[in-house]
PDB file of C-alpha atoms in Angstrom:
ATOM      1  CA  SER A   1      11.405 -17.169   6.774  1.00 88.00           C
ATOM      2  CA  LEU A   2       9.416 -18.195   3.690  1.00 90.00           C
ATOM      3  CA  LEU A   3       8.404 -21.524   5.347  1.00 93.00           C
ATOM      4  CA  LEU A   4       7.378 -19.680   8.469  1.00 93.00           C
ATOM      5  CA  MET A   5       5.079 -17.252   6.577  1.00 94.00           C
ATOM      6  CA  SER A   6       3.699 -20.044   4.519  1.00 94.00           C
ATOM      7  CA  GLY A   7       2.903 -21.957   7.726  1.00 96.00           C
ATOM      8  CA  VAL A   8       1.150 -18.941   9.151  1.00 97.00           C
ATOM      9  CA  VAL A   9      -0.978 -18.607   5.948  1.00 96.00           C
ATOM     10  CA  ALA A  10      -1.855 -22.314   6.054  1.00 97.00           C
ATOM     11  CA  ALA A  11      -2.740 -22.288   9.794  1.00 97.00           C
ATOM     12  CA  VAL A  12      -4.954 -19.218   9.434  1.00 97.00           C
ATOM     13  CA  GLY A  13      -6.657 -20.771   6.413  1.00 96.00           C
ATOM     14  CA  LEU A  14      -7.464 -23.844   8.517  1.00 97.00           C
ATOM     15  CA  CYS A  15      -8.733 -21.750  11.423  1.00 96.00           C
ATOM     16  CA  ARG A  16     -10.960 -19.668   9.086  1.00 95.00           C
ATOM     17  CA  ARG A  17     -12.435 -22.905   7.565  1.00 94.00           C
ATOM     18  CA  LEU A  18     -13.142 -24.372  11.026  1.00 94.00           C
ATOM     19  CA  ALA A  19     -14.815 -21.114  12.140  1.00 93.00           C
ATOM     20  CA  ARG A  20     -17.046 -21.091   9.093  1.00 90.00           C
ATOM     21  CA  ARG A  21     -18.148 -24.723   9.725  1.00 90.00           C
ATOM     22  CA  ARG A  22     -18.704 -24.471  13.479  1.00 89.00           C
ATOM     23  CA  LEU A  23     -19.770 -20.894  14.257  1.00 87.00           C
ATOM     24  CA  ARG A  24     -22.181 -19.868  11.513  1.00 79.00           C
ATOM     25  CA  SER A  25     -24.962 -19.882  14.067  1.00 84.00           C
ATOM     26  CA  ARG A  26     -23.063 -17.354  16.274  1.00 89.00           C
ATOM     27  CA  PRO A  27     -22.503 -14.434  13.961  1.00 89.00           C
ATOM     28  CA  ARG A  28     -20.812 -12.076  16.400  1.00 92.00           C
ATOM     29  CA  LEU A  29     -18.259 -14.640  17.575  1.00 93.00           C
ATOM     30  CA  PHE A  30     -17.774 -15.751  13.974  1.00 93.00           C
ATOM     31  CA  ALA A  31     -17.102 -12.146  12.798  1.00 93.00           C
ATOM     32  CA  PHE A  32     -14.670 -11.567  15.697  1.00 95.00           C
ATOM     33  CA  LEU A  33     -12.664 -14.681  15.084  1.00 95.00           C
ATOM     34  CA  LEU A  34     -12.616 -14.307  11.296  1.00 95.00           C
ATOM     35  CA  GLU A  35     -11.306 -10.775  11.588  1.00 96.00           C
ATOM     36  CA  MET A  36      -8.824 -11.773  14.278  1.00 97.00           C
ATOM     37  CA  PHE A  37      -7.367 -14.683  12.300  1.00 97.00           C
ATOM     38  CA  SER A  38      -7.062 -12.643   9.153  1.00 97.00           C
ATOM     39  CA  THR A  39      -5.398  -9.678  10.876  1.00 97.00           C
ATOM     40  CA  PHE A  40      -3.027 -12.085  12.707  1.00 98.00           C
ATOM     41  CA  GLN A  41      -1.856 -13.361   9.235  1.00 97.00           C
ATOM     42  CA  ILE A  42      -1.225  -9.876   8.003  1.00 97.00           C
ATOM     43  CA  CYS A  43       0.608  -8.762  11.117  1.00 97.00           C
ATOM     44  CA  ALA A  44       2.702 -11.928  11.483  1.00 96.00           C
ATOM     45  CA  CYS A  45       3.808 -12.071   7.844  1.00 96.00           C
ATOM     46  CA  THR A  46       4.618  -8.432   7.686  1.00 95.00           C
ATOM     47  CA  SER A  47       6.694  -8.687  10.857  1.00 93.00           C
ATOM     48  CA  GLU A  48       8.782 -11.422   9.176  1.00 92.00           C
ATOM     49  CA  LEU A  49       9.004  -9.424   5.931  1.00 92.00           C
ATOM     50  CA  SER A  50      10.312  -6.456   7.846  1.00 88.00           C
ATOM     51  CA  LEU A  51      13.352  -8.508   8.792  1.00 86.00           C
ATOM     52  CA  LEU A  52      14.108  -9.310   5.180  1.00 84.00           C
ATOM     53  CA  GLY A  53      14.289  -5.673   3.960  1.00 77.00           C
ATOM     54  CA  GLY A  54      18.109  -5.894   3.954  1.00 71.00           C
ATOM     55  CA  VAL A  55      18.328  -9.112   1.835  1.00 75.00           C
ATOM     56  CA  GLU A  56      20.305  -8.657  -1.300  1.00 77.00           C
ATOM     57  CA  PRO A  57      19.541  -7.499  -3.926  1.00 78.00           C
ATOM     58  CA  LYS A  58      18.012  -4.459  -2.260  1.00 80.00           C
ATOM     59  CA  PRO A  59      15.216  -3.402  -2.551  1.00 82.00           C
ATOM     60  CA  HIS A  60      14.222  -5.876  -5.229  1.00 86.00           C
ATOM     61  CA  THR A  61      13.900  -8.889  -2.916  1.00 88.00           C
ATOM     62  CA  ALA A  62      11.857  -7.047  -0.297  1.00 88.00           C
ATOM     63  CA  LEU A  63       9.507  -5.465  -2.913  1.00 92.00           C
ATOM     64  CA  THR A  64       9.005  -8.812  -4.684  1.00 93.00           C
ATOM     65  CA  LEU A  65       8.070 -10.531  -1.437  1.00 93.00           C
ATOM     66  CA  THR A  66       5.812  -7.597  -0.573  1.00 94.00           C
ATOM     67  CA  TYR A  67       3.960  -7.933  -3.820  1.00 96.00           C
ATOM     68  CA  GLY A  68       3.790 -11.689  -3.635  1.00 95.00           C
ATOM     69  CA  PHE A  69       2.451 -11.968  -0.086  1.00 95.00           C
ATOM     70  CA  THR A  70      -0.001  -9.052  -0.616  1.00 95.00           C
ATOM     71  CA  VAL A  71      -1.491 -10.966  -3.506  1.00 96.00           C
ATOM     72  CA  LEU A  72      -1.549 -14.155  -1.287  1.00 95.00           C
ATOM     73  CA  HIS A  73      -3.334 -12.202   1.502  1.00 96.00           C
ATOM     74  CA  GLY A  74      -5.851 -10.796  -1.014  1.00 94.00           C
ATOM     75  CA  LEU A  75      -6.616 -14.312  -2.263  1.00 94.00           C
ATOM     76  CA  THR A  76      -6.858 -16.092   1.061  1.00 94.00           C
ATOM     77  CA  LEU A  77      -8.475 -13.378   3.291  1.00 94.00           C
ATOM     78  CA  ALA A  78     -11.524 -12.467   1.207  1.00 88.00           C
ATOM     79  CA  GLY A  79     -14.288 -10.853   3.248  1.00 86.00           C
ATOM     80  CA  SER A  80     -11.941  -9.427   5.938  1.00 91.00           C
ATOM     81  CA  THR A  81     -10.641  -5.848   6.117  1.00 91.00           C
ATOM     82  CA  CYS A  82      -7.722  -6.390   8.587  1.00 94.00           C
ATOM     83  CA  ASN A  83      -7.532  -2.593   8.902  1.00 94.00           C
ATOM     84  CA  PRO A  84      -9.497  -0.443  11.375  1.00 94.00           C
ATOM     85  CA  CYS A  85      -9.773   2.244   8.757  1.00 91.00           C
ATOM     86  CA  GLY A  86     -11.428  -0.170   6.301  1.00 89.00           C
ATOM     87  CA  THR A  87     -13.976  -1.194   8.997  1.00 90.00           C
ATOM     88  CA  LEU A  88     -15.053   2.493   9.261  1.00 86.00           C
ATOM     89  CA  GLN A  89     -16.463   2.575   5.705  1.00 80.00           C
ATOM     90  CA  PRO A  90     -19.480   0.190   6.287  1.00 80.00           C
ATOM     91  CA  MET A  91     -20.058   1.797   9.715  1.00 83.00           C
ATOM     92  CA  TRP A  92     -20.260   5.193   8.156  1.00 78.00           C
ATOM     93  CA  GLY A  93     -22.537   4.046   5.378  1.00 73.00           C
ATOM     94  CA  GLY A  94     -24.840   2.103   7.700  1.00 72.00           C
ATOM     95  CA  GLY A  95     -24.004  -1.225   6.300  1.00 76.00           C
ATOM     96  CA  THR A  96     -22.539  -2.330   9.624  1.00 83.00           C
ATOM     97  CA  SER A  97     -23.757  -1.509  13.145  1.00 87.00           C
ATOM     98  CA  VAL A  98     -21.490   0.464  15.476  1.00 89.00           C
ATOM     99  CA  SER A  99     -21.341  -2.515  17.846  1.00 91.00           C
ATOM    100  CA  MET A 100     -20.328  -4.949  15.094  1.00 92.00           C
ATOM    101  CA  GLY A 101     -17.749  -2.479  13.702  1.00 92.00           C
ATOM    102  CA  GLY A 102     -16.281  -1.953  17.175  1.00 93.00           C
ATOM    103  CA  LEU A 103     -16.127  -5.706  17.663  1.00 95.00           C
ATOM    104  CA  LYS A 104     -14.163  -6.075  14.461  1.00 95.00           C
ATOM    105  CA  ILE A 105     -11.799  -3.280  15.305  1.00 96.00           C
ATOM    106  CA  ALA A 106     -11.193  -4.861  18.723  1.00 97.00           C
ATOM    107  CA  ALA A 107     -10.448  -8.155  16.967  1.00 97.00           C
ATOM    108  CA  GLN A 108      -7.867  -6.466  14.819  1.00 97.00           C
ATOM    109  CA  PHE A 109      -6.011  -4.970  17.741  1.00 97.00           C
ATOM    110  CA  VAL A 110      -6.162  -8.261  19.628  1.00 97.00           C
ATOM    111  CA  ALA A 111      -4.698  -9.956  16.625  1.00 97.00           C
ATOM    112  CA  ALA A 112      -1.985  -7.332  16.423  1.00 97.00           C
ATOM    113  CA  VAL A 113      -0.914  -8.114  19.985  1.00 97.00           C
ATOM    114  CA  LEU A 114      -1.112 -11.860  19.496  1.00 97.00           C
ATOM    115  CA  ALA A 115       0.933 -11.670  16.325  1.00 97.00           C
ATOM    116  CA  ARG A 116       3.626  -9.589  18.048  1.00 95.00           C
ATOM    117  CA  VAL A 117       3.786 -12.092  20.940  1.00 95.00           C
ATOM    118  CA  PHE A 118       3.907 -15.039  18.537  1.00 96.00           C
ATOM    119  CA  MET A 119       6.671 -13.540  16.358  1.00 94.00           C
ATOM    120  CA  HIS A 120       8.767 -12.619  19.334  1.00 92.00           C
ATOM    121  CA  PHE A 121       8.534 -16.232  20.478  1.00 93.00           C
ATOM    122  CA  VAL A 122       9.542 -17.519  17.104  1.00 92.00           C
ATOM    123  CA  TRP A 123      12.401 -15.026  16.807  1.00 90.00           C
ATOM    124  CA  SER A 124      13.734 -16.065  20.236  1.00 90.00           C
ATOM    125  CA  LEU A 125      14.204 -19.610  18.794  1.00 89.00           C
ATOM    126  CA  GLU A 126      16.529 -18.097  16.114  1.00 84.00           C
ATOM    127  CA  MET A 127      15.494 -20.710  13.576  1.00 83.00           C
ATOM    128  CA  ALA A 128      16.595 -18.446  10.621  1.00 80.00           C
ATOM    129  CA  GLU A 129      19.559 -16.080  10.224  1.00 80.00           C
ATOM    130  CA  PRO A 130      17.398 -12.895  10.096  1.00 80.00           C
ATOM    131  CA  HIS A 131      16.017 -13.740  13.536  1.00 82.00           C
ATOM    132  CA  SER A 132      19.367 -13.251  15.256  1.00 80.00           C
ATOM    133  CA  GLY A 133      19.268 -10.034  17.201  1.00 76.00           C
ATOM    134  CA  ALA A 134      15.663  -9.223  16.125  1.00 78.00           C
ATOM    135  CA  LEU A 135      14.535  -9.025  19.801  1.00 79.00           C
ATOM    136  CA  SER A 136      17.358  -6.639  20.833  1.00 72.00           C
ATOM    137  CA  GLN A 137      16.285  -3.856  18.527  1.00 66.00           C
ATOM    138  CA  GLY A 138      13.683  -2.309  20.862  1.00 65.00           C
ATOM    139  CA  CYS A 139      12.022   0.611  19.143  1.00 71.00           C
ATOM    140  CA  SER A 140      13.260   0.176  15.668  1.00 73.00           C
ATOM    141  CA  SER A 141      11.697   3.422  14.561  1.00 76.00           C
ATOM    142  CA  PRO A 142      10.297   3.430  11.013  1.00 84.00           C
ATOM    143  CA  MET A 143       9.898   7.235  11.231  1.00 89.00           C
ATOM    144  CA  GLN A 144      12.955   8.695   9.500  1.00 88.00           C
ATOM    145  CA  THR A 145      11.687  12.144   8.941  1.00 89.00           C
ATOM    146  CA  THR A 146       9.942  14.910  10.924  1.00 92.00           C
ATOM    147  CA  GLU A 147       6.621  14.229  12.582  1.00 93.00           C
ATOM    148  CA  VAL A 148       4.819  16.682  10.302  1.00 94.00           C
ATOM    149  CA  GLN A 149       6.223  15.129   7.138  1.00 95.00           C
ATOM    150  CA  ALA A 150       5.492  11.571   8.483  1.00 95.00           C
ATOM    151  CA  PHE A 151       1.948  12.635   9.256  1.00 96.00           C
ATOM    152  CA  CYS A 152       1.447  14.024   5.786  1.00 95.00           C
ATOM    153  CA  ILE A 153       2.907  10.993   4.122  1.00 95.00           C
ATOM    154  CA  GLU A 154       0.792   8.508   6.024  1.00 95.00           C
ATOM    155  CA  LEU A 155      -2.310  10.683   5.354  1.00 95.00           C
ATOM    156  CA  LEU A 156      -1.556  10.867   1.659  1.00 95.00           C
ATOM    157  CA  PHE A 157      -0.889   7.145   1.443  1.00 94.00           C
ATOM    158  CA  SER A 158      -4.075   6.352   3.289  1.00 94.00           C
ATOM    159  CA  VAL A 159      -6.098   8.518   0.941  1.00 93.00           C
ATOM    160  CA  VAL A 160      -4.474   6.995  -2.151  1.00 93.00           C
ATOM    161  CA  PHE A 161      -4.936   3.485  -0.864  1.00 93.00           C
ATOM    162  CA  GLN A 162      -8.574   3.860   0.323  1.00 90.00           C
ATOM    163  CA  LEU A 163      -9.517   5.666  -2.873  1.00 90.00           C
ATOM    164  CA  ALA A 164      -7.972   2.941  -4.997  1.00 91.00           C
ATOM    165  CA  VAL A 165      -9.862   0.254  -3.040  1.00 88.00           C
ATOM    166  CA  LEU A 166     -13.095   2.032  -3.584  1.00 86.00           C
ATOM    167  CA  ARG A 167     -12.545   2.643  -7.302  1.00 87.00           C
ATOM    168  CA  ALA A 168     -11.393  -0.985  -7.802  1.00 88.00           C
ATOM    169  CA  GLU A 169     -14.666  -2.502  -6.425  1.00 84.00           C
ATOM    170  CA  SER A 170     -16.006  -2.788  -9.944  1.00 85.00           C
ATOM    171  CA  VAL A 171     -12.894  -4.611 -11.270  1.00 88.00           C
ATOM    172  CA  ASN A 172     -12.885  -8.378 -11.611  1.00 87.00           C
ATOM    173  CA  PRO A 173     -11.637  -9.838  -8.276  1.00 84.00           C
ATOM    174  CA  LYS A 174      -8.851 -11.836  -9.909  1.00 85.00           C
ATOM    175  CA  TYR A 175      -7.455  -8.651 -11.382  1.00 91.00           C
ATOM    176  CA  ARG A 176      -8.303  -6.432  -8.419  1.00 92.00           C
ATOM    177  CA  VAL A 177      -6.009  -8.278  -5.962  1.00 94.00           C
ATOM    178  CA  HIS A 178      -3.106  -7.692  -8.264  1.00 95.00           C
ATOM    179  CA  LEU A 179      -3.909  -4.023  -8.759  1.00 95.00           C
ATOM    180  CA  ILE A 180      -4.137  -3.422  -4.994  1.00 95.00           C
ATOM    181  CA  ALA A 181      -0.891  -5.449  -4.394  1.00 95.00           C
ATOM    182  CA  LEU A 182       0.927  -3.401  -7.046  1.00 96.00           C
ATOM    183  CA  LEU A 183      -0.310  -0.152  -5.437  1.00 95.00           C
ATOM    184  CA  ILE A 184       0.832  -1.244  -1.964  1.00 95.00           C
ATOM    185  CA  THR A 185       4.269  -2.288  -3.305  1.00 95.00           C
ATOM    186  CA  MET A 186       4.596   1.117  -5.076  1.00 95.00           C
ATOM    187  CA  LEU A 187       3.684   2.955  -1.853  1.00 95.00           C
ATOM    188  CA  VAL A 188       6.176   0.917   0.116  1.00 93.00           C
ATOM    189  CA  TYR A 189       8.854   1.716  -2.399  1.00 93.00           C
ATOM    190  CA  ALA A 190       7.956   5.411  -2.355  1.00 93.00           C
ATOM    191  CA  GLY A 191       7.745   5.942   1.436  1.00 90.00           C
ATOM    192  CA  GLY A 192       8.934   2.788   3.162  1.00 88.00           C
ATOM    193  CA  ASN A 193      12.263   4.488   3.987  1.00 88.00           C
ATOM    194  CA  LEU A 194      10.537   7.418   5.523  1.00 92.00           C
ATOM    195  CA  THR A 195       7.618   6.112   7.564  1.00 92.00           C
ATOM    196  CA  GLY A 196       7.396   2.446   6.735  1.00 90.00           C
ATOM    197  CA  ALA A 197       4.286   3.088   4.514  1.00 92.00           C
ATOM    198  CA  ILE A 198       1.975   1.222   6.896  1.00 92.00           C
ATOM    199  CA  PHE A 199      -1.348   3.185   6.761  1.00 91.00           C
ATOM    200  CA  ASN A 200      -2.940   0.560   8.985  1.00 94.00           C
ATOM    201  CA  PRO A 201      -3.305   1.383  12.736  1.00 95.00           C
ATOM    202  CA  ALA A 202      -3.481  -2.259  13.881  1.00 96.00           C
ATOM    203  CA  LEU A 203      -0.479  -3.264  11.749  1.00 96.00           C
ATOM    204  CA  ALA A 204       1.530  -0.254  13.045  1.00 95.00           C
ATOM    205  CA  PHE A 205       0.929  -1.154  16.577  1.00 95.00           C
ATOM    206  CA  SER A 206       1.893  -4.794  15.954  1.00 95.00           C
ATOM    207  CA  LEU A 207       5.155  -3.916  14.229  1.00 92.00           C
ATOM    208  CA  HIS A 208       6.205  -0.994  16.466  1.00 91.00           C
ATOM    209  CA  ALA A 209       4.508  -1.336  19.784  1.00 90.00           C
ATOM    210  CA  ASP A 210       7.762  -0.396  21.667  1.00 87.00           C
ATOM    211  CA  CYS A 211       7.756   2.986  19.831  1.00 87.00           C
ATOM    212  CA  PHE A 212       4.182   3.615  20.875  1.00 89.00           C
ATOM    213  CA  TYR A 213       5.227   3.015  24.523  1.00 87.00           C
ATOM    214  CA  ASP A 214       8.163   5.393  24.169  1.00 83.00           C
ATOM    215  CA  LYS A 215       6.602   8.188  22.070  1.00 88.00           C
ATOM    216  CA  PHE A 216       2.868   7.553  22.258  1.00 91.00           C
ATOM    217  CA  LEU A 217       1.747  11.007  21.197  1.00 92.00           C
ATOM    218  CA  SER A 218       3.792  11.266  18.012  1.00 93.00           C
ATOM    219  CA  TYR A 219       3.313   7.690  16.928  1.00 94.00           C
ATOM    220  CA  SER A 220      -0.427   7.715  17.577  1.00 95.00           C
ATOM    221  CA  LEU A 221      -0.646  10.937  15.525  1.00 95.00           C
ATOM    222  CA  VAL A 222       1.241   9.511  12.541  1.00 95.00           C
ATOM    223  CA  TYR A 223       0.120   5.906  12.531  1.00 95.00           C
ATOM    224  CA  TRP A 224      -3.393   6.035  13.976  1.00 95.00           C
ATOM    225  CA  ILE A 225      -4.851   9.520  13.454  1.00 96.00           C
ATOM    226  CA  ALA A 226      -3.359  10.194  10.005  1.00 95.00           C
ATOM    227  CA  PRO A 227      -4.711   7.070   8.330  1.00 94.00           C
ATOM    228  CA  THR A 228      -8.058   7.420  10.063  1.00 94.00           C
ATOM    229  CA  LEU A 229      -8.318  11.020   9.007  1.00 94.00           C
ATOM    230  CA  GLY A 230      -7.481   9.932   5.448  1.00 92.00           C
ATOM    231  CA  LYS A 231     -10.322   7.491   5.524  1.00 89.00           C
ATOM    232  CA  PHE A 232     -12.793  10.132   6.729  1.00 89.00           C
ATOM    233  CA  LEU A 233     -11.718  12.441   3.929  1.00 90.00           C
ATOM    234  CA  ILE A 234     -12.437   9.756   1.342  1.00 87.00           C
ATOM    235  CA  LEU A 235     -15.782   8.954   2.980  1.00 82.00           C
ATOM    236  CA  HIS A 236     -16.733  12.650   3.032  1.00 80.00           C
ATOM    237  CA  VAL A 237     -15.770  13.100  -0.618  1.00 78.00           C
ATOM    238  CA  PHE A 238     -17.727  10.017  -1.713  1.00 69.00           C
TER     239      PHE A 238
END
C-alpha cells in the first residue's frame, strides 16, 4: 500500500512538471490539468488510506499515515486547492473568474472519478492484503450517526478547517503544512468514526460514490452542501 501511494505521488509529480514545461502558453488547459492531477493524488491516496484504518495498532497507524501523507500532499501540491470549497474563496473575492473557478471545480470532480476507477482497477489485482474484498463492500457508509448530526459535524469541521487555512496564510510555508496536517489528523480522530471527517465534496464523491447513488439526497446534503455552507460562512465573516 505504501509503495502504491508513493508511486501515485511520484507519477503525479512527473505529470505536473511536464504540464508546467509544455502548457505554460495555454493557461486554461494548464490550470485544468494541474488541478486534476493534484486532486487525483489526494483521492487515490486517501482511498488507499481508508483500507488501512483497521491496521494494528488502531488508531495510531491510520492517524500517523494520515498526518504523514497530508504533509506530503502539502509539500508536493503547492498551488492547488484540490477542494471545490477552497476554489470558492478566490471566486468570491474576485481573484479568479467564474469561468476559471468552474473549470477547476470540474477538474476536481473529473479527478475524483478517475481516481475511483484507477483504485478499483488496482484493488481488483489484489496486490496487497488490504485489497482483498475491497470491491465487494459496495456503499461502505462513513455516516455512522443521524443525518442532522452528520450535517452539523461536516459543517463544523469545514468551518474550522477553512478558518485555520485562512489564519495560517501568514505562517512560514514550511511550518504551515505541518499545522494544517496536524489539524486534519485531529479532525479525523475526532469525527472519522462518525462521518469520515471528509469536508471535501470531490473527495467524498471519489470515496463513496456508491453511497451517493443509493442515497443521493442525504449524502449530497452532508458531504456537498454542509462543507460548501461552511465555506460561505467563513467568507461572509471575513
